[in-house]
Coordinates of C-alpha atoms in Angstrom, one line a residue:
X1 CA 42.4 231.2 -131.2
X2 CA 40.8 234.2 -132.7
X3 CA 39.9 235.5 -136.1
X4 CA 41.7 238.7 -135.7
X5 CA 44.6 239.4 -138.1
X6 CA 47.8 240.5 -136.5
X7 CA 50.3 242.8 -138.4
X8 CA 52.6 239.8 -138.8
X9 CA 49.8 237.7 -140.2
X10 CA 48.7 240.5 -142.5
X11 CA 52.2 240.7 -143.9
X12 CA 52.2 236.9 -144.5
X13 CA 48.8 236.9 -146.1
X14 CA 49.7 239.7 -148.5
X15 CA 53.1 238.2 -149.4
X16 CA 51.4 236.2 -152.2
X17 CA 54.0 234.3 -154.1
X18 CA 56.5 234.9 -151.3
X19 CA 54.7 232.3 -149.3
X20 CA 55.7 229.7 -151.9
X21 CA 59.2 231.1 -152.7
X22 CA 62.3 230.6 -150.6
X23 CA 64.1 233.7 -151.8
X24 CA 63.3 235.8 -148.7
X25 CA 64.4 233.1 -146.3
X26 CA 67.6 232.5 -148.1
X27 CA 68.9 235.8 -146.7
X28 CA 67.9 234.9 -143.2
X29 CA 69.1 231.3 -142.8
X30 CA 72.8 231.8 -143.5
X31 CA 74.8 228.7 -144.5
X32 CA 77.6 227.5 -142.2
X33 CA 80.9 226.3 -143.5
X34 CA 79.7 222.7 -143.2
X35 CA 76.7 223.5 -145.3
X36 CA 78.7 225.2 -147.9
X37 CA 80.5 222.0 -148.6
X38 CA 77.3 220.0 -149.3
X39 CA 76.4 218.9 -152.7
X40 CA 73.2 220.7 -153.5
X41 CA 70.1 218.9 -154.6
X42 CA 68.4 219.9 -157.8
X43 CA 66.3 223.0 -158.1
X44 CA 62.8 222.5 -157.1
X45 CA 63.4 219.9 -154.4
X46 CA 60.7 221.6 -152.4
X47 CA 58.3 221.6 -155.3
X48 CA 55.4 220.2 -153.2
X49 CA 55.6 223.0 -150.6
X50 CA 55.2 222.8 -146.9
X51 CA 52.4 222.0 -144.5
X52 CA 51.5 221.7 -140.9
X53 CA 48.8 219.7 -139.0
X54 CA 47.1 218.2 -136.0
X55 CA 47.8 221.1 -133.6
X56 CA 48.2 220.4 -129.9
X57 CA 48.6 222.9 -127.0
X58 CA 52.4 222.4 -127.1
X59 CA 53.0 220.8 -130.5
X60 CA 52.4 220.7 -134.2
X61 CA 53.4 218.4 -137.1
X62 CA 55.5 220.0 -139.8
X63 CA 55.6 218.4 -143.3
X64 CA 57.4 218.5 -146.6
X65 CA 58.5 216.1 -149.2
X66 CA 61.7 216.3 -151.3
X67 CA 60.6 215.9 -155.0
X68 CA 62.6 217.7 -157.7
X69 CA 60.8 215.6 -160.3
X70 CA 57.4 215.3 -158.7
X71 CA 55.3 213.7 -161.5
X72 CA 57.9 211.0 -162.1
X73 CA 58.2 209.4 -158.7
X74 CA 59.9 212.3 -157.1
X75 CA 63.3 212.3 -158.8
X76 CA 65.3 211.8 -155.5
X77 CA 68.4 209.4 -155.1
X78 CA 67.8 206.2 -153.3
X79 CA 69.5 207.5 -150.1
X80 CA 68.5 209.0 -146.8
X81 CA 68.7 212.8 -146.9
X82 CA 69.0 214.9 -143.8
X83 CA 66.6 217.8 -143.7
X84 CA 67.0 220.7 -141.3
X85 CA 63.9 222.3 -139.9
X86 CA 63.3 225.5 -137.9
X87 CA 60.3 227.0 -136.2
X88 CA 60.2 230.5 -134.9
X89 CA 57.8 233.0 -133.3
X90 CA 58.2 235.5 -136.1
X91 CA 58.2 235.3 -139.9
X92 CA 61.7 236.7 -140.1
X93 CA 63.0 233.9 -137.9
X94 CA 64.7 236.3 -135.4
X95 CA 63.0 234.4 -132.5
X96 CA 63.8 230.8 -133.3
X97 CA 62.4 228.5 -130.7
X98 CA 63.1 225.0 -132.0
X99 CA 65.3 223.5 -134.7
X100 CA 66.6 220.1 -135.6
X101 CA 67.3 217.5 -138.4
X102 CA 64.9 215.0 -139.7
X103 CA 65.7 212.1 -142.1
X104 CA 64.0 212.0 -145.4
X105 CA 63.9 208.3 -146.3
X106 CA 63.4 206.8 -149.7
X107 CA 61.0 204.2 -148.4
X108 CA 58.6 207.0 -147.4
X109 CA 59.1 209.0 -150.7
X110 CA 61.5 211.4 -148.9
X111 CA 58.7 212.8 -147.0
X112 CA 59.3 214.5 -143.6
X113 CA 57.0 214.5 -140.6
X114 CA 58.4 216.5 -137.7
X115 CA 56.4 216.3 -134.5
X116 CA 57.5 219.4 -132.8
X117 CA 56.8 219.7 -129.0
X118 CA 57.6 222.2 -126.4
X119 CA 55.7 225.1 -128.0
X120 CA 53.5 227.6 -126.3
X121 CA 49.7 227.2 -126.6
X122 CA 47.5 229.4 -128.8
X123 CA 50.4 231.0 -130.7
X124 CA 51.3 231.5 -134.3
X125 CA 54.7 230.1 -135.5
X126 CA 56.6 230.2 -138.7
X127 CA 58.6 227.3 -140.0
X128 CA 60.9 226.3 -142.9
X129 CA 63.1 223.4 -144.1
X130 CA 66.6 223.2 -145.6
X131 CA 68.2 220.2 -147.5
X132 CA 71.6 220.2 -149.1
X133 CA 71.7 223.9 -149.8
X134 CA 68.1 224.3 -150.9
X135 CA 65.6 226.3 -148.8
X136 CA 61.9 225.5 -148.6
X137 CA 59.0 228.0 -148.7
X138 CA 58.1 229.5 -145.4
X139 CA 54.9 228.2 -143.6
X140 CA 52.8 229.6 -140.8
X141 CA 51.0 227.5 -138.3
X142 CA 49.3 227.8 -134.9
X143 CA 49.1 225.6 -131.7
X144 CA 45.9 224.8 -129.9
X145 CA 44.8 226.7 -126.8
X146 CA 45.8 225.6 -123.4
X147 CA 43.7 222.6 -122.2
X148 CA 42.0 224.6 -119.5
X149 CA 41.4 227.7 -121.7
X150 CA 37.7 228.6 -121.6
X151 CA 37.6 231.8 -123.6
X152 CA 38.4 232.9 -127.1
X153 CA 37.1 231.6 -130.5
X154 CA 38.1 229.1 -133.1
X155 CA 37.8 229.7 -136.9
X156 CA 37.5 226.5 -138.8
X157 CA 37.4 226.1 -142.6
X158 CA 35.6 222.9 -143.8
X159 CA 36.7 221.5 -147.2
X160 CA 36.5 218.3 -149.2
X161 CA 36.3 216.8 -152.7
X162 CA 38.8 218.5 -154.9
X163 CA 38.7 216.9 -158.3
X164 CA 41.6 218.2 -160.4
X165 CA 39.9 217.4 -163.7
X166 CA 36.7 219.3 -162.8
X167 CA 38.2 222.7 -162.1
X168 CA 40.8 224.8 -160.3
X169 CA 41.1 224.9 -156.6
X170 CA 39.9 228.5 -156.6
X171 CA 38.1 228.5 -153.2
X172 CA 41.4 228.2 -151.4
X173 CA 42.4 231.7 -152.3
X174 CA 39.4 233.1 -150.5
X175 CA 39.9 230.6 -147.6
X176 CA 43.5 231.9 -147.1
X177 CA 42.2 235.5 -147.0
X178 CA 39.7 234.5 -144.3
X179 CA 42.6 233.5 -142.0
X180 CA 41.3 230.2 -140.4
X181 CA 42.9 228.8 -137.3
X182 CA 42.6 225.4 -138.8
X183 CA 41.5 223.7 -142.0
X184 CA 39.4 220.5 -141.7
X185 CA 39.6 218.4 -144.8
X186 CA 37.2 215.5 -144.7
X187 CA 38.0 213.5 -147.8
X188 CA 38.6 213.1 -151.5
X189 CA 41.9 215.0 -151.5
X190 CA 42.7 213.3 -154.8
X191 CA 40.6 211.4 -157.4
X192 CA 41.8 208.1 -158.7
X193 CA 40.0 208.5 -162.0
X194 CA 41.6 208.1 -165.4
X195 CA 42.8 211.1 -167.4
X196 CA 40.0 212.7 -169.4
X197 CA 40.6 214.4 -172.7
X198 CA 37.7 216.8 -172.1
X199 CA 38.8 217.8 -168.5
X200 CA 39.4 221.3 -167.4
X201 CA 42.8 220.0 -166.2
X202 CA 43.9 216.6 -167.2
X203 CA 45.0 214.0 -164.7
X204 CA 48.6 212.8 -165.1
X205 CA 49.4 209.3 -166.2
X206 CA 47.5 207.1 -168.5
X207 CA 45.2 205.2 -166.1
X208 CA 43.9 205.0 -162.5
X209 CA 46.7 204.8 -159.9
X210 CA 47.3 201.3 -158.6
X211 CA 51.0 201.3 -157.5
X212 CA 52.8 203.4 -154.9
X213 CA 54.6 205.4 -157.6
X214 CA 51.4 206.1 -159.4
X215 CA 49.7 207.3 -156.2
X216 CA 52.7 209.4 -155.4
X217 CA 52.5 211.1 -158.8
X218 CA 48.8 211.7 -158.5
X219 CA 49.3 213.4 -155.1
X220 CA 52.2 215.4 -156.5
X221 CA 50.0 216.8 -159.2
X222 CA 47.4 217.9 -156.8
X223 CA 50.0 219.4 -154.5
X224 CA 51.2 221.6 -157.5
X225 CA 48.0 223.7 -157.4
X226 CA 49.2 227.1 -156.2
X227 CA 46.1 227.9 -154.2
X228 CA 46.2 224.6 -152.4
X229 CA 49.9 225.0 -151.7
X230 CA 49.4 228.5 -150.2
X231 CA 46.6 227.2 -147.9
X232 CA 48.7 224.4 -146.7
X233 CA 51.5 226.9 -145.9
X234 CA 49.0 229.3 -144.3
X235 CA 47.4 227.3 -141.5
X236 CA 47.4 223.9 -139.9
X237 CA 45.2 221.1 -141.4
X238 CA 43.4 218.2 -139.8
X239 CA 42.8 215.6 -142.5
X240 CA 40.9 212.3 -143.1
X241 CA 40.3 210.4 -146.2
X242 CA 37.2 209.1 -148.0
X243 CA 36.9 206.7 -151.0
X244 CA 38.6 208.5 -153.9
X245 CA 42.0 208.5 -152.2
X246 CA 41.8 204.7 -153.0
X247 CA 38.9 203.5 -155.1
X248 CA 35.3 204.8 -155.5
X249 CA 32.9 203.5 -152.9
X250 CA 35.3 200.9 -151.4
X251 CA 34.3 199.3 -148.0
X252 CA 37.0 198.0 -145.8
X253 CA 39.1 195.7 -148.1
X254 CA 36.3 195.3 -150.7
X255 CA 36.7 197.3 -153.9
X256 CA 33.8 198.8 -155.9
X257 CA 34.2 196.2 -158.6
X258 CA 35.4 192.9 -157.0
X259 CA 34.8 191.1 -160.4
X260 CA 37.7 193.3 -161.8
X261 CA 40.0 193.6 -158.7
X262 CA 41.0 190.4 -156.9
X263 CA 41.3 190.4 -153.1
X264 CA 45.1 190.3 -153.3
X265 CA 45.2 192.9 -155.9
X266 CA 43.0 195.3 -153.9
X267 CA 45.0 194.7 -150.7
X268 CA 48.1 195.8 -152.7
X269 CA 46.3 198.8 -154.0
X270 CA 45.1 199.8 -150.4
X271 CA 48.7 199.4 -149.2
X272 CA 50.1 201.7 -151.9
X273 CA 47.2 204.2 -151.5
X274 CA 47.5 204.4 -147.7
X275 CA 51.3 204.9 -147.8
X276 CA 51.1 207.6 -150.4
X277 CA 48.4 209.3 -148.3
X278 CA 50.6 209.2 -145.2
X279 CA 53.6 210.5 -147.3
X280 CA 51.6 213.6 -148.4
X281 CA 49.7 214.5 -145.3
X282 CA 50.8 216.5 -142.2
X283 CA 49.9 213.7 -139.8
X284 CA 51.9 212.1 -136.8
X285 CA 53.9 208.9 -136.9
X286 CA 50.8 207.1 -135.4
X287 CA 49.4 207.2 -139.0
X288 CA 52.3 205.3 -140.6
X289 CA 50.5 202.5 -142.4
X290 CA 50.8 198.9 -141.6
X291 CA 50.2 197.3 -144.9
X292 CA 46.5 197.8 -145.9
X293 CA 45.7 199.5 -142.6
X294 CA 46.2 203.1 -141.4
X295 CA 45.2 204.7 -138.1
X296 CA 43.2 207.7 -139.0
X297 CA 40.5 208.3 -136.4
X298 CA 41.8 210.5 -133.7
X299 CA 40.7 213.4 -131.4
X300 CA 42.0 216.9 -130.9
X301 CA 40.9 219.4 -128.2
X302 CA 40.9 223.1 -128.6
X303 CA 40.8 224.2 -124.9
X304 CA 37.5 223.8 -123.2
X305 CA 35.8 225.4 -126.3
X306 CA 35.8 222.5 -128.8
X307 CA 36.6 218.8 -129.2
X308 CA 37.1 217.5 -132.7
X309 CA 36.5 213.7 -133.2
X310 CA 37.9 212.7 -136.6
X311 CA 36.2 209.6 -138.0
X312 CA 37.3 206.9 -140.4
X313 CA 34.1 205.8 -142.3
X314 CA 35.9 203.5 -144.8
X315 CA 38.2 201.0 -143.2
X316 CA 35.9 199.4 -140.7
X317 CA 32.5 199.5 -142.5
X318 CA 30.4 196.6 -143.6
X319 CA 29.9 196.3 -147.4
X320 CA 27.2 198.6 -148.7
X321 CA 23.6 197.4 -148.7
X322 CA 21.8 196.9 -152.0
X323 CA 18.2 197.7 -150.8
X324 CA 16.1 199.2 -148.1
X325 CA 15.9 196.1 -146.1
X326 CA 19.7 195.8 -146.1
X327 CA 20.1 199.5 -145.1
X328 CA 18.1 198.7 -141.9
X329 CA 20.0 195.6 -141.0
X330 CA 21.3 196.0 -137.4
X331 CA 24.4 194.0 -138.1
X332 CA 25.8 196.5 -140.6
X333 CA 28.4 199.0 -139.2
X334 CA 29.9 202.1 -140.5
X335 CA 32.5 202.6 -137.8
X336 CA 33.3 199.1 -136.4
X337 CA 32.9 198.2 -132.8
X338 CA 36.2 199.7 -131.5
X339 CA 35.9 203.0 -133.3
X340 CA 32.3 203.4 -132.2
X341 CA 33.1 202.8 -128.6
X342 CA 36.0 205.3 -128.8
X343 CA 33.7 207.9 -130.3
X344 CA 31.0 207.5 -127.6
X345 CA 33.6 207.5 -124.9
X346 CA 35.1 210.8 -126.3
X347 CA 31.6 212.4 -126.6
X348 CA 30.3 211.4 -123.1
X349 CA 33.5 212.3 -121.3
X350 CA 34.2 215.5 -123.2
X351 CA 35.2 218.5 -121.2
X352 CA 34.4 221.0 -124.0
X353 CA 31.4 223.1 -124.8
X354 CA 31.2 222.0 -128.5
X355 CA 31.6 218.4 -129.6
X356 CA 32.5 218.3 -133.3
X357 CA 32.5 215.1 -135.4
X358 CA 34.3 215.0 -138.7
X359 CA 32.4 212.4 -140.8
X360 CA 33.3 211.9 -144.4
X361 CA 29.8 210.7 -145.2
X362 CA 26.4 212.5 -144.7
X363 CA 24.8 211.5 -141.4
X364 CA 21.3 213.1 -141.8
X365 CA 18.8 211.4 -143.9
X366 CA 18.5 212.0 -147.7
X367 CA 15.2 210.7 -148.8
X368 CA 15.3 210.9 -152.6
X369 CA 11.8 209.6 -153.1
X370 CA 9.2 212.4 -153.6
X371 CA 6.0 211.5 -151.8
X372 CA 5.3 208.1 -150.3
X373 CA 8.1 205.6 -149.7
X374 CA 11.9 206.0 -149.1
X375 CA 14.9 206.0 -151.4
X376 CA 18.4 206.4 -150.0
X377 CA 22.1 206.6 -150.9
X378 CA 23.4 203.3 -149.5
X379 CA 27.1 204.5 -149.3
X380 CA 26.1 207.2 -146.9
X381 CA 24.9 206.8 -143.3
X382 CA 21.4 206.1 -144.7
X383 CA 22.8 202.7 -145.7
X384 CA 23.7 202.0 -142.0
X385 CA 20.6 203.1 -140.3
X386 CA 20.7 201.0 -137.2
X387 CA 24.1 202.3 -136.2
X388 CA 23.2 205.9 -137.2
X389 CA 19.9 205.8 -135.2
X390 CA 21.7 204.5 -132.2
X391 CA 24.2 207.2 -132.4
X392 CA 21.4 209.8 -132.7
X393 CA 20.0 208.4 -129.5
X394 CA 23.4 209.0 -127.8
X395 CA 23.5 212.5 -129.2
X396 CA 20.5 213.4 -127.1
X397 CA 22.7 213.3 -124.0
X398 CA 25.7 215.0 -125.6
X399 CA 26.5 218.6 -125.2
X400 CA 26.3 220.5 -128.5
X401 CA 27.1 217.8 -131.1
X402 CA 27.8 219.2 -134.5
X403 CA 28.8 217.0 -137.5
X404 CA 31.0 218.4 -140.2
X405 CA 30.8 216.3 -143.4
X406 CA 31.9 216.2 -147.1
X407 CA 31.3 213.7 -150.0
X408 CA 28.1 215.0 -151.4
X409 CA 29.4 217.8 -153.6
X410 CA 26.5 219.9 -152.3
X411 CA 25.9 222.1 -149.4
X412 CA 23.3 220.4 -147.2
X413 CA 22.8 221.8 -143.7
X414 CA 20.4 219.9 -141.5
X415 CA 19.0 219.3 -138.1
X416 CA 19.9 215.8 -136.8
X417 CA 16.8 214.0 -135.6
X418 CA 16.6 211.3 -132.9
X419 CA 14.4 209.3 -135.4
X420 CA 14.3 210.4 -139.0
X421 CA 11.3 208.1 -139.5
X422 CA 9.4 210.4 -137.2
X423 CA 9.3 214.0 -138.3
X424 CA 8.2 215.0 -134.8
X425 CA 11.1 213.3 -133.0
X426 CA 13.6 215.5 -131.0
X427 CA 16.3 217.4 -132.7
X428 CA 19.6 216.2 -131.2
X429 CA 22.3 218.1 -133.1
X430 CA 23.3 219.8 -136.4
X431 CA 25.1 218.7 -139.5
X432 CA 27.0 220.8 -142.1
X433 CA 27.7 218.9 -145.3
X434 CA 30.3 221.1 -147.0
X435 CA 30.2 221.4 -150.7
X436 CA 33.2 220.4 -152.9
X437 CA 36.2 222.5 -153.7
X438 CA 36.0 221.7 -157.3
X439 CA 34.3 218.3 -157.8
X440 CA 31.3 218.7 -160.2
X441 CA 32.6 221.9 -161.7
X442 CA 30.3 224.8 -162.2
X443 CA 26.9 223.3 -161.7
X444 CA 23.6 224.5 -163.3
X445 CA 21.9 225.9 -160.3
X446 CA 18.4 226.0 -161.9
X447 CA 18.6 222.4 -162.8
X448 CA 19.8 221.5 -159.3
X449 CA 16.9 223.2 -157.6
X450 CA 14.4 221.8 -160.1
X451 CA 15.6 218.3 -159.1
X452 CA 16.1 218.8 -155.4
X453 CA 13.6 221.3 -154.2
X454 CA 10.6 218.9 -154.6
X455 CA 12.4 216.6 -152.1
X456 CA 12.5 219.2 -149.3
X457 CA 9.0 218.3 -148.1
X458 CA 10.2 214.7 -147.5
X459 CA 13.2 216.0 -145.7
X460 CA 12.0 218.7 -143.4
X461 CA 15.2 218.5 -141.4
X462 CA 17.1 220.2 -144.3
X463 CA 17.7 223.8 -143.5
X464 CA 19.8 224.9 -146.5
X465 CA 20.7 223.2 -149.8
X466 CA 22.8 224.5 -152.6
X467 CA 25.1 223.2 -155.4
X468 CA 27.8 225.9 -155.7
X469 CA 31.4 224.9 -155.2
X470 CA 33.3 226.4 -152.2
X471 CA 33.8 225.7 -148.6
X472 CA 32.2 226.4 -145.2
X473 CA 33.7 228.8 -142.6
X474 CA 32.8 228.5 -138.9
X475 CA 33.4 231.0 -136.1
X476 CA 33.1 228.9 -132.9
X477 CA 32.5 230.8 -129.6
X478 CA 31.1 229.9 -126.2
X479 CA 27.6 231.2 -127.1
X480 CA 27.3 229.7 -130.6
X481 CA 28.7 228.8 -134.0
X482 CA 28.3 231.2 -136.8
X483 CA 28.7 229.5 -140.2
X484 CA 29.2 230.9 -143.7
X485 CA 28.8 229.1 -147.0
X486 CA 31.6 230.7 -149.0
X487 CA 31.4 230.2 -152.8
X488 CA 33.5 231.4 -155.8
X489 CA 32.0 232.8 -159.0
X490 CA 33.6 229.9 -160.9
X491 CA 36.1 227.1 -160.6
X492 CA 36.7 227.1 -164.3
X493 CA 39.3 229.9 -163.8
X494 CA 42.0 229.8 -161.2
X495 CA 41.1 233.3 -160.1
X496 CA 37.6 234.3 -159.1
X497 CA 35.9 236.5 -156.5
X498 CA 34.1 234.7 -153.7
X499 CA 31.2 235.7 -151.5
X500 CA 28.9 234.5 -148.7
X501 CA 26.0 232.6 -150.1
X502 CA 24.4 231.7 -146.8
X503 CA 24.7 232.3 -143.1
X504 CA 23.7 229.9 -140.4
X505 CA 23.9 229.7 -136.6
X506 CA 23.9 227.0 -134.0
X507 CA 23.1 228.2 -130.4
X508 CA 24.8 226.8 -127.3
X509 CA 22.4 224.5 -125.6
X510 CA 19.9 224.5 -128.5
X511 CA 20.2 221.4 -130.7
X512 CA 19.8 222.1 -134.4
X513 CA 20.7 224.9 -136.8
X514 CA 18.9 227.9 -138.1
X515 CA 19.3 230.1 -141.3
X516 CA 20.3 233.6 -140.4

């Protein structure tokens, strides 16, 4: 995969609203006699757009959901609806390579997840759907390189934390223009908070979501953002969830407020939240939930260049510590025994030059106490220090480990240390904590630095911290990773110019990160 923009890609990027409109494709996908006899579904049945995800060398997941009345449960009849799909080598669909019919089932919100195989590696493809006479927007995706490919480059956009009420999803317009090969989203796709009368954009509904229909409505609202929809249509995504897709700071099957949510009620909420998550994400059938459980940790390889290990830091964790002694308790786990062994096996036996770990929660230490003593966030890896420190010890023998993280609503780029209690211990990797897409809104930068700059002396592993909204962009090559912190002027307007606030680099074979 490369960052070069082909003529076909340039035409796609400059099409603007055409990406989200089906008018152009209506002239290209001619109805058959059988199709002409169908009873059309209502206008807007593809209101939630299209998406693709989890690229393989020979395959990709194509997604859509039929929802003519998206904020009221979807508005579809309680019947199975056949949905035609097509994928082609060109945006005019003159070189169609695969097509078929998927069944949009009411028990899954009439969502469609097509696991297309038999494609060629490291190629761009265009795709679309058709249901009962209605045509979807056109999407563009890309397969992963051949498993033995050693050259080329990979452009990855890192995003997280998009709170509808805090601002517009303005950064995605710039992200689309930067033409990433893949978007890595590491959590907080929706927020479960109640509607606020003072919000920039008010959440739908009248309360937090608890039921499946309520979660569906919340996802549908977020999917209606035009910049988010265009980015989904513009590149494949690799996703994982954090807490706000369910309930703030939940751990396993424990809610944040167990005095207000009984165990049975929270299991029902988890079940609804995970199903709605699956219904709205371009993930494979392996992620179909089983009640209050969903399989989310998984691994994707991009040739011999990069391996991406996607973690689940919510389902298997112990309950959060409540003090420093608890944070250092060796019995606490963030990953659970099975996932931890899976991660270590994937790292130690990796054939790739770069080993990327998608962690929803910050791994490097954040010492909030200025001067003597320590003060930590217990929901982050600082609250699970024995497991984190053991993992850092393993990183010492791993080739080029780089952690890509969300959650913090800040940019925090750090060296990963073998022992954060010892400032002189070895550097074993690098971590990029991406800022939020919109969560936190436009932050007072002077106030942020007044609060956080005094902490830098107690956190010498921090290389770059900032509180603008935006995302991180990585160009991964054999010799190094070049990273940009991309920020918009504001998220209080849907349109705003973006720029590069910071540039950083990780060198092949040299653990850690440096500011360029």
